[in-house]
Short mmCIF file of C-alpha atoms in Angstrom, two decimals:
data_model
loop_
_atom_site.label_atom_id
_atom_site.label_comp_id
_atom_site.label_asym_id
_atom_site.label_seq_id
_atom_site.Cartn_x
_atom_site.Cartn_y
_atom_site.Cartn_z
CA THR A 1 -19.86 51.54 25.23
CA VAL A 2 -19.91 47.83 25.80
CA VAL A 3 -22.92 45.72 24.88
CA GLU A 4 -23.32 42.34 26.59
CA ALA A 5 -25.96 39.81 25.64
CA ASP A 6 -28.33 38.87 28.45
CA PRO A 7 -27.10 35.53 29.94
CA LEU A 8 -30.72 34.50 30.51
CA GLN A 9 -31.51 35.06 26.82
CA LYS A 10 -28.51 32.90 25.89
CA LYS A 11 -29.71 30.14 28.20
CA LEU A 12 -33.26 30.25 26.84
CA PHE A 13 -31.97 30.12 23.26
CA THR A 14 -29.76 27.09 24.11
CA GLU A 15 -32.70 25.30 25.77
CA ARG A 16 -34.99 25.93 22.79
CA LEU A 17 -32.32 24.63 20.41
CA ASP A 18 -31.67 21.58 22.62
CA ASN A 19 -35.37 20.71 22.50
CA ILE A 20 -34.83 20.05 18.80
CA LEU A 21 -31.22 18.81 18.59
CA LEU A 22 -31.55 16.46 21.60
CA HIS A 23 -35.04 15.20 20.70
CA ARG A 24 -35.44 11.42 21.05
CA TRP A 25 -36.19 11.10 17.29
CA TRP A 26 -35.25 14.34 15.54
CA GLY A 27 -31.92 14.51 17.38
CA TYR A 28 -30.63 11.33 15.74
CA ILE A 29 -31.96 12.29 12.29
CA ILE A 30 -30.22 15.68 12.55
CA LEU A 31 -27.00 13.99 13.74
CA LEU A 32 -26.93 11.64 10.73
CA SER A 33 -27.72 14.58 8.42
CA VAL A 34 -24.82 16.60 9.86
CA LEU A 35 -22.41 13.67 9.38
CA PHE A 36 -23.72 13.11 5.85
CA LEU A 37 -23.15 16.78 4.91
CA LEU A 38 -19.68 16.57 6.46
CA PHE A 39 -18.57 13.80 4.08
CA GLN A 40 -20.39 15.25 1.06
CA SER A 41 -18.51 18.51 1.59
CA VAL A 42 -15.17 16.70 1.60
CA PHE A 43 -15.82 15.72 -2.04
CA TRP A 44 -17.74 18.80 -3.21
CA ILE A 45 -15.33 21.46 -1.96
CA ALA A 46 -12.01 19.60 -2.29
CA GLN A 47 -12.49 18.56 -5.92
CA TYR A 48 -11.23 21.82 -7.47
CA PRO A 49 -8.03 22.34 -5.42
CA MET A 50 -7.20 18.62 -5.89
CA ASP A 51 -7.57 18.95 -9.66
CA GLY A 52 -5.29 22.01 -9.55
CA ILE A 53 -2.60 20.18 -7.57
CA GLU A 54 -2.78 17.20 -9.96
CA TRP A 55 -2.40 19.56 -12.94
CA ILE A 56 0.66 21.25 -11.39
CA PHE A 57 2.43 17.94 -10.71
CA GLY A 58 1.46 16.67 -14.16
CA LYS A 59 3.12 19.70 -15.78
CA LEU A 60 6.15 19.35 -13.49
CA GLY A 61 6.56 15.64 -14.37
CA GLY A 62 6.20 16.40 -18.09
CA TRP A 63 8.74 19.24 -17.95
CA LEU A 64 11.29 17.12 -16.06
CA SER A 65 10.83 14.20 -18.49
CA SER A 66 11.42 16.50 -21.46
CA ASN A 67 14.44 18.34 -20.08
CA LEU A 68 16.40 15.77 -18.06
CA PRO A 69 18.64 13.09 -19.56
CA GLU A 70 17.52 9.45 -19.28
CA THR A 71 19.68 8.40 -16.33
CA TRP A 72 19.05 6.58 -13.06
CA TRP A 73 19.00 9.81 -11.04
CA SER A 74 16.40 11.48 -13.31
CA ASP A 75 14.25 8.33 -13.01
CA LEU A 76 14.64 8.50 -9.22
CA LEU A 77 13.66 12.19 -9.23
CA ILE A 78 10.58 11.72 -11.43
CA ASN A 79 9.31 8.30 -10.30
CA GLY A 80 10.50 8.48 -6.70
CA VAL A 81 10.52 12.08 -5.45
CA VAL A 82 7.88 13.73 -7.68
CA ALA A 83 5.52 10.71 -7.50
CA GLY A 84 5.89 10.67 -3.69
CA LEU A 85 5.30 14.44 -3.39
CA SER A 86 2.22 14.19 -5.63
CA GLY A 87 0.81 11.44 -3.38
CA ILE A 88 1.28 13.70 -0.35
CA MET A 89 0.12 17.09 -1.62
CA VAL A 90 -3.00 16.02 -3.54
CA PHE A 91 -4.84 14.96 -0.35
CA ILE A 92 -4.15 18.09 1.70
CA PRO A 93 -7.43 19.86 0.61
CA GLN A 94 -9.59 16.95 1.83
CA ILE A 95 -7.77 16.65 5.14
CA MET A 96 -8.01 20.41 5.78
CA ILE A 97 -11.73 20.53 4.93
CA LEU A 98 -12.63 17.49 7.06
CA PHE A 99 -10.89 18.76 10.20
CA GLY A 100 -11.96 22.36 9.66
CA LEU A 101 -15.60 21.21 9.71
CA ILE A 102 -15.04 18.99 12.77
CA THR A 103 -13.49 21.99 14.59
CA ILE A 104 -16.52 24.13 13.73
CA LEU A 105 -18.85 21.47 15.20
CA GLU A 106 -16.76 21.35 18.38
CA ASP A 107 -16.54 25.14 18.71
CA SER A 108 -20.29 25.62 18.25
CA GLY A 109 -21.06 23.30 21.20
CA TYR A 110 -22.68 20.58 19.09
CA MET A 111 -19.92 18.01 19.67
CA ALA A 112 -20.88 17.73 23.36
CA ARG A 113 -24.47 17.04 22.25
CA ILE A 114 -23.17 14.16 20.13
CA SER A 115 -21.73 12.60 23.32
CA PHE A 116 -25.08 13.06 25.09
CA LEU A 117 -27.08 11.57 22.20
CA THR A 118 -24.86 8.52 21.89
CA ASP A 119 -24.52 7.67 25.61
CA LYS A 120 -27.52 5.32 25.58
CA LEU A 121 -26.17 3.48 22.52
CA MET A 122 -22.67 3.35 24.00
CA ARG A 123 -23.91 1.78 27.25
CA LYS A 124 -25.48 -1.10 25.33
CA ALA A 125 -22.04 -1.79 23.85
CA GLY A 126 -20.36 -1.71 27.28
CA LEU A 127 -19.08 1.87 26.97
CA ASN A 128 -20.36 5.27 28.09
CA GLY A 129 -20.81 8.71 26.56
CA LYS A 130 -17.24 9.70 27.39
CA SER A 131 -16.04 7.05 24.94
CA VAL A 132 -17.47 9.15 22.09
CA MET A 133 -14.73 11.79 22.27
CA PRO A 134 -11.83 9.32 21.82
CA MET A 135 -13.81 7.62 19.04
CA ILE A 136 -14.46 10.94 17.26
CA SER A 137 -10.81 11.91 17.80
CA GLY A 138 -10.00 8.59 16.11
CA PHE A 139 -11.26 10.15 12.87
CA ALA A 140 -8.12 12.31 13.06
CA CYS A 141 -5.57 9.84 14.44
CA ALA A 142 -5.87 6.82 16.72
CA VAL A 143 -2.70 7.67 18.68
CA PRO A 144 -3.92 10.84 20.50
CA ALA A 145 -7.45 9.37 20.59
CA ILE A 146 -6.25 6.36 22.60
CA MET A 147 -4.31 8.65 24.94
CA SER A 148 -7.45 10.78 25.47
CA ALA A 149 -9.26 7.69 26.86
CA ARG A 150 -7.43 8.34 30.15
CA ASN A 151 -10.33 10.56 31.31
CA ILE A 152 -12.65 7.50 31.41
CA GLU A 153 -12.64 6.50 35.10
CA ASN A 154 -13.97 2.95 34.66
CA LYS A 155 -11.08 0.61 33.77
CA LYS A 156 -13.21 -1.80 31.72
CA GLU A 157 -14.79 0.99 29.67
CA ARG A 158 -11.38 2.60 29.15
CA LEU A 159 -9.89 -0.69 27.91
CA LEU A 160 -12.84 -1.34 25.58
CA THR A 161 -12.52 2.19 24.18
CA ILE A 162 -8.79 1.68 23.54
CA LEU A 163 -9.41 -1.66 21.80
CA ILE A 164 -12.05 -0.35 19.37
CA THR A 165 -10.79 3.20 18.64
CA PRO A 166 -8.47 2.08 15.74
CA LEU A 167 -11.60 0.90 13.87
CA MET A 168 -12.58 4.55 13.42
CA SER A 169 -11.41 5.73 10.00
CA CYS A 170 -8.43 8.02 10.68
CA SER A 171 -7.10 10.67 8.30
CA ALA A 172 -4.41 8.22 7.08
CA ARG A 173 -7.18 6.14 5.45
CA LEU A 174 -8.64 9.15 3.61
CA PRO A 175 -6.14 9.11 0.67
CA VAL A 176 -6.78 5.35 0.22
CA TYR A 177 -10.57 5.82 0.22
CA THR A 178 -10.29 8.73 -2.22
CA ILE A 179 -8.20 6.93 -4.85
CA LEU A 180 -10.30 3.72 -4.65
CA ILE A 181 -13.67 5.50 -4.67
CA ALA A 182 -12.57 7.53 -7.72
CA LEU A 183 -11.48 4.24 -9.32
CA VAL A 184 -14.54 2.01 -8.83
CA VAL A 185 -17.45 4.35 -7.89
CA PRO A 186 -18.91 6.40 -10.78
CA SER A 187 -19.03 10.17 -10.29
CA LYS A 188 -22.79 10.64 -10.51
CA LEU A 189 -25.64 12.13 -8.49
CA VAL A 190 -28.28 10.14 -6.60
CA PHE A 191 -31.78 11.72 -6.51
CA GLY A 192 -30.31 14.55 -8.60
CA PHE A 193 -28.29 16.21 -5.82
CA LEU A 194 -26.44 13.61 -3.70
CA SER A 195 -22.92 12.56 -4.70
CA LEU A 196 -22.66 8.76 -4.93
CA GLN A 197 -18.96 8.98 -4.08
CA GLY A 198 -19.78 11.01 -0.95
CA LEU A 199 -22.37 8.40 0.07
CA VAL A 200 -19.82 5.60 -0.29
CA MET A 201 -17.32 7.60 1.78
CA MET A 202 -19.92 8.04 4.55
CA CYS A 203 -20.74 4.31 4.43
CA LEU A 204 -17.06 3.45 4.97
CA TYR A 205 -16.91 5.68 8.06
CA LEU A 206 -20.21 4.24 9.35
CA LEU A 207 -18.98 0.66 8.76
CA GLY A 208 -15.99 1.25 11.03
CA THR A 209 -18.18 2.87 13.68
CA VAL A 210 -20.86 0.14 13.65
CA LEU A 211 -18.29 -2.66 13.81
CA ALA A 212 -16.45 -0.85 16.64
CA LEU A 213 -19.67 -0.91 18.69
CA ALA A 214 -20.31 -4.56 17.76
CA VAL A 215 -16.78 -5.56 18.83
CA ALA A 216 -17.19 -3.66 22.12
CA TRP A 217 -20.49 -5.46 22.76
CA VAL A 218 -18.82 -8.86 22.25
CA MET A 219 -15.74 -8.00 24.31
CA LYS A 220 -17.72 -6.67 27.27
CA TRP A 221 -18.73 -10.27 28.08
CA PHE A 222 -15.09 -11.38 28.31
CA ILE A 223 -13.55 -8.41 30.16
CA LYS A 224 -14.79 -8.52 33.76
CA SER A 225 -15.05 -5.53 36.12
CA THR A 226 -16.92 -4.76 39.35
CA GLU A 227 -16.55 -0.96 39.03
CA ARG A 228 -19.70 1.14 38.61
CA SER A 229 -19.92 3.51 35.65
CA PHE A 230 -21.00 7.18 35.73
CA PHE A 231 -21.45 9.70 32.91
CA ILE A 232 -21.37 13.38 33.89
CA LEU A 233 -21.16 15.99 31.12
CA GLU A 234 -21.61 19.76 31.07
CA LEU A 235 -23.39 20.92 27.93
CA PRO A 236 -21.91 24.29 26.85
CA MET A 237 -24.09 27.07 25.47
CA TYR A 238 -24.30 27.33 21.70
CA ARG A 239 -22.09 29.99 20.20
CA SER A 240 -20.79 31.15 16.86
CA PRO A 241 -17.69 29.14 15.83
CA ARG A 242 -14.32 30.87 16.07
CA TRP A 243 -13.33 30.85 12.42
CA LYS A 244 -9.72 31.71 13.22
CA ASN A 245 -9.55 28.60 15.42
CA ALA A 246 -10.93 26.44 12.58
CA PHE A 247 -8.44 27.94 10.13
CA THR A 248 -5.55 27.35 12.54
CA THR A 249 -6.61 23.70 13.00
CA MET A 250 -6.78 23.19 9.22
CA ILE A 251 -3.24 24.55 8.77
CA GLU A 252 -1.96 22.47 11.70
CA LYS A 253 -3.52 19.22 10.38
CA ALA A 254 -2.06 19.88 6.93
CA ARG A 255 1.37 20.59 8.47
CA ILE A 256 1.25 17.37 10.52
CA PHE A 257 0.24 15.35 7.45
CA VAL A 258 2.99 16.85 5.25
CA PHE A 259 5.86 16.75 7.74
CA ASP A 260 5.01 13.67 9.83
CA ALA A 261 3.23 11.32 7.42
CA GLY A 262 5.00 12.93 4.44
CA LYS A 263 8.45 11.93 5.67
CA ILE A 264 7.36 8.29 5.89
CA ILE A 265 5.67 8.42 2.46
CA MET A 266 8.79 9.91 0.83
CA LEU A 267 11.07 7.38 2.52
CA ILE A 268 8.87 4.45 1.43
CA SER A 269 8.57 5.91 -2.11
CA LEU A 270 12.36 6.12 -2.47
CA LEU A 271 12.84 2.64 -0.98
CA LEU A 272 10.20 1.21 -3.33
CA TRP A 273 11.85 2.90 -6.31
CA GLY A 274 15.05 1.02 -5.43
CA LEU A 275 13.24 -2.29 -4.84
CA SER A 276 11.25 -2.00 -8.07
CA ASN A 277 14.25 -1.01 -10.24
CA TYR A 278 16.77 -3.55 -8.94
CA GLY A 279 16.64 -7.29 -8.46
CA PRO A 280 18.77 -10.46 -8.64
CA PRO A 281 21.49 -9.56 -11.20
CA ALA A 282 21.13 -12.71 -13.32
CA ALA A 283 17.34 -12.36 -13.72
CA MET A 284 17.50 -8.61 -14.44
CA LYS A 285 20.28 -9.12 -17.01
CA GLU A 286 18.26 -11.81 -18.77
CA VAL A 287 15.20 -9.53 -19.04
CA LYS A 288 17.33 -6.63 -20.33
CA GLU A 289 19.02 -8.77 -23.02
CA LYS A 290 15.69 -10.27 -24.09
CA TYR A 291 14.11 -6.88 -24.83
CA ALA A 292 17.34 -5.34 -26.22
CA ALA A 293 17.14 -7.91 -29.02
CA MET A 294 13.54 -6.87 -29.80
CA LYS A 295 14.27 -3.21 -30.68
CA THR A 296 12.47 -1.89 -33.75
CA ALA A 297 12.32 1.32 -35.80
CA ASP A 298 8.50 1.51 -35.58
CA PRO A 299 7.70 4.02 -32.74
CA ALA A 300 4.30 2.49 -31.87
CA GLN A 301 5.72 -1.05 -31.77
CA GLN A 302 8.75 0.11 -29.76
CA ALA A 303 6.46 1.83 -27.20
CA ALA A 304 4.60 -1.48 -26.71
CA ILE A 305 7.94 -3.31 -26.29
CA ASP A 306 9.10 -0.72 -23.72
CA ARG A 307 5.89 -1.15 -21.72
CA ALA A 308 6.30 -4.95 -21.74
CA TYR A 309 9.95 -4.53 -20.66
CA LYS A 310 8.97 -2.30 -17.70
CA THR A 311 6.31 -4.81 -16.60
CA GLU A 312 8.65 -7.81 -16.77
CA LYS A 313 11.47 -5.86 -15.12
CA LEU A 314 9.16 -4.99 -12.20
CA GLU A 315 8.06 -8.62 -11.83
CA HIS A 316 11.71 -9.78 -11.56
CA SER A 317 12.72 -6.97 -9.18
CA PHE A 318 13.00 -7.36 -5.40
CA ALA A 319 9.58 -5.68 -5.01
CA GLY A 320 8.05 -8.13 -7.49
CA ILE A 321 9.56 -11.13 -5.68
CA LEU A 322 8.16 -9.86 -2.36
CA GLY A 323 4.70 -9.30 -3.84
CA LYS A 324 4.64 -12.71 -5.54
CA ALA A 325 5.55 -14.37 -2.22
CA ILE A 326 2.41 -13.13 -0.46
CA GLU A 327 0.07 -13.27 -3.48
CA PRO A 328 -1.37 -16.74 -2.66
CA ALA A 329 -2.60 -15.46 0.75
CA ILE A 330 -4.36 -12.40 -0.71
CA ARG A 331 -5.61 -13.85 -4.01
CA PRO A 332 -8.96 -14.94 -2.42
CA LEU A 333 -9.61 -11.24 -1.70
CA GLY A 334 -9.13 -10.33 -5.37
CA TYR A 335 -5.70 -8.73 -4.91
CA ASP A 336 -2.63 -9.13 -7.10
CA TRP A 337 1.05 -8.96 -6.12
CA LYS A 338 1.26 -5.17 -6.59
CA ILE A 339 -1.55 -4.66 -4.06
CA GLY A 340 0.33 -7.10 -1.81
CA ILE A 341 3.38 -4.82 -1.84
CA ALA A 342 1.14 -1.86 -0.94
CA LEU A 343 -0.39 -3.80 1.98
CA ILE A 344 3.08 -4.51 3.37
CA THR A 345 4.35 -0.92 3.04
CA SER A 346 1.09 0.39 4.54
CA PHE A 347 2.06 -1.02 7.92
CA ALA A 348 4.41 1.97 8.26
CA ALA A 349 1.54 4.37 7.41
CA ARG A 350 -1.74 3.61 5.63
CA GLU A 351 -1.50 6.64 3.33
CA VAL A 352 1.70 5.12 1.83
CA PHE A 353 -0.68 2.98 -0.30
CA VAL A 354 -1.08 5.80 -2.84
CA GLY A 355 2.66 6.55 -3.02
CA THR A 356 3.37 2.82 -3.41
CA MET A 357 0.93 2.54 -6.31
CA ALA A 358 2.38 5.67 -7.94
CA THR A 359 5.88 4.16 -7.74
CA LEU A 360 4.85 0.67 -8.89
CA TYR A 361 2.94 2.04 -11.88
CA SER A 362 5.82 4.45 -12.69
CA VAL A 363 3.62 7.55 -12.56
CA GLY A 364 5.29 10.77 -13.73
CA LYS A 365 7.62 9.33 -16.37
CA GLU A 366 5.76 10.04 -19.58
CA GLY A 367 4.78 13.60 -20.45
CA ASP A 368 1.68 14.62 -18.59
CA GLU A 369 1.32 11.70 -16.18
CA ASN A 370 0.08 12.67 -12.71
CA SER A 371 -2.17 11.40 -9.93
CA SER A 372 -5.10 11.43 -12.35
CA THR A 373 -3.08 9.16 -14.63
CA LEU A 374 -2.45 6.89 -11.64
CA ARG A 375 -6.21 6.28 -11.48
CA GLN A 376 -6.24 5.66 -15.24
CA LYS A 377 -3.31 3.24 -15.00
CA MET A 378 -4.89 1.39 -12.09
CA ALA A 379 -8.18 1.22 -14.01
CA ALA A 380 -6.35 -0.19 -17.05
CA ALA A 381 -4.29 -2.73 -15.05
CA ILE A 382 -4.91 -6.32 -16.16
CA ARG A 383 -4.00 -9.77 -14.85
CA PRO A 384 -2.02 -12.36 -16.88
CA ASP A 385 -5.35 -13.86 -18.06
CA GLY A 386 -6.47 -10.48 -19.45
CA SER A 387 -9.08 -9.69 -16.76
CA LYS A 388 -9.14 -6.30 -15.02
CA VAL A 389 -7.39 -6.01 -11.64
CA TYR A 390 -9.51 -3.19 -10.21
CA THR A 391 -13.06 -4.39 -10.67
CA THR A 392 -15.85 -3.13 -8.41
CA ALA A 393 -15.48 -6.29 -6.30
CA THR A 394 -11.72 -5.78 -5.81
CA GLY A 395 -12.09 -2.05 -5.11
CA VAL A 396 -14.81 -2.54 -2.48
CA SER A 397 -12.89 -5.45 -0.93
CA LEU A 398 -9.75 -3.29 -0.66
CA MET A 399 -11.66 -0.36 0.86
CA ILE A 400 -13.21 -2.64 3.50
CA PHE A 401 -9.77 -4.11 4.25
CA TYR A 402 -8.38 -0.64 4.94
CA VAL A 403 -11.43 0.24 7.10
CA LEU A 404 -10.86 -2.74 9.40
CA ALA A 405 -7.15 -3.68 9.31
CA MET A 406 -4.80 -2.34 12.01
CA GLN A 407 -1.83 -1.47 9.75
CA CYS A 408 -0.32 1.10 12.11
CA MET A 409 2.76 0.35 14.16
CA SER A 410 2.47 3.65 16.08
CA THR A 411 -1.01 2.74 17.34
CA LEU A 412 0.16 -0.65 18.60
CA ALA A 413 3.05 0.99 20.46
CA VAL A 414 0.69 3.50 22.16
CA VAL A 415 -1.77 0.74 23.15
CA LYS A 416 1.12 -1.18 24.73
CA ARG A 417 2.17 1.95 26.66
CA GLU A 418 -1.38 2.73 27.83
CA THR A 419 -2.25 -0.85 28.87
CA ARG A 420 1.30 -1.68 30.12
CA SER A 421 1.08 -5.08 28.43
CA TRP A 422 1.70 -6.64 25.01
CA LYS A 423 -1.40 -8.82 25.46
CA TRP A 424 -3.90 -6.16 24.38
CA PRO A 425 -2.07 -4.75 21.32
CA LEU A 426 -1.45 -8.29 20.04
CA LEU A 427 -5.12 -9.15 20.60
CA GLN A 428 -6.04 -5.92 18.76
CA LEU A 429 -3.77 -6.77 15.80
CA ALA A 430 -5.16 -10.33 15.61
CA TYR A 431 -8.89 -9.52 15.78
CA MET A 432 -8.65 -6.56 13.36
CA THR A 433 -6.65 -8.57 10.80
CA VAL A 434 -9.09 -11.50 10.96
CA LEU A 435 -12.07 -9.11 10.76
CA ALA A 436 -10.55 -7.29 7.76
CA TYR A 437 -9.75 -10.53 5.91
CA LEU A 438 -13.18 -12.11 6.46
CA PHE A 439 -15.22 -9.00 5.55
CA SER A 440 -13.04 -8.26 2.49
CA TRP A 441 -13.32 -11.87 1.33
CA GLY A 442 -17.09 -11.79 1.83
CA ALA A 443 -17.43 -8.51 -0.10
CA TYR A 444 -15.33 -9.87 -2.98
CA ILE A 445 -17.36 -13.10 -3.20
CA LEU A 446 -20.69 -11.22 -3.12
CA LEU A 447 -19.74 -8.65 -5.77
CA SER A 448 -17.82 -10.98 -8.13
#
């Protein structure tokens, strides 16, 4: 026998549920609650697999350090390859959980309701409800999100959507947020059950969204169009999510991150290893001879000398010279030359930030060092005057910079292809860089 649910019953159930979920007040409260739970879950659920991955790479780094001879190729393997792999693999649980939950929302029929709820708000910013889908897709990656704006008939609304979509926090920003939140935001509960780190994560996503709408509202006065705008949307019936579909999406997103972004991260990690280990021959020779003359039989004293040697060697390397060159421009934001190097490499891919930091701080060389030790090393980093590098002010400033800065060559190339002009991608790069600099500077001044 075959049992089919009564279509009328399905329709009545959907209407009763819509009376609540699309309510003029309750609808928005429920929407914010759903988004809040989404970002809380990213921290709650992903914590244990992330700790496991960190432990595995810590043991691997320790084993390699103990069993391999001290040569250039072992240093490359431990500080280049293993550090790069650790920076890739540790963020897979969070990426899988975030996009698995987004797929469940889409499958259940609630994602279409989000478009309906936000249409009124979008129109005030010069957009329409159809702009929501590219913006939500921007949480995954701005490249396909910008391409999906093609279904917006109105040229002005389509252009505005393309210009603001990169402000949505894509998955490439997630590793940066995670390492910085763990560094400067204490792991404690608010009201006894809310994770403070999860709240900060949600605030970063909301900041990008709010500023995207604000930018669209400003730009709508400068981009002229005589076309009329229409918003037609079919609301699907609510249904149970297809769990297999969610699982498939999670695997696919992890695969894309590992093989697409991972290749760039590994390449940058290996390049940075070379830049941070080699420099002008005369300067590097001088540093080596200076510390060779300071060798001592006391193990504790020798360890301190070795650490000082590594620091000075890095400063005189090609990477150090590059970072020192841009340091005056980023010093007002609270950044040092090492962060400057990370900002430059992040233009290839934002998630390279973590791999860059792992390479610059030589994570994986000593015993049990791993991604957790990267956070400890970043927390212990000090400036020449003895002050901490990663204070709350610097951490928040850096997070805001990554929320607002373009830092994605692929996105600029797609915008050029979609708009058939270099005018719009260059405008996008300029306004996002200025916005990121001003907001980061303001945050640093306020929190210092």
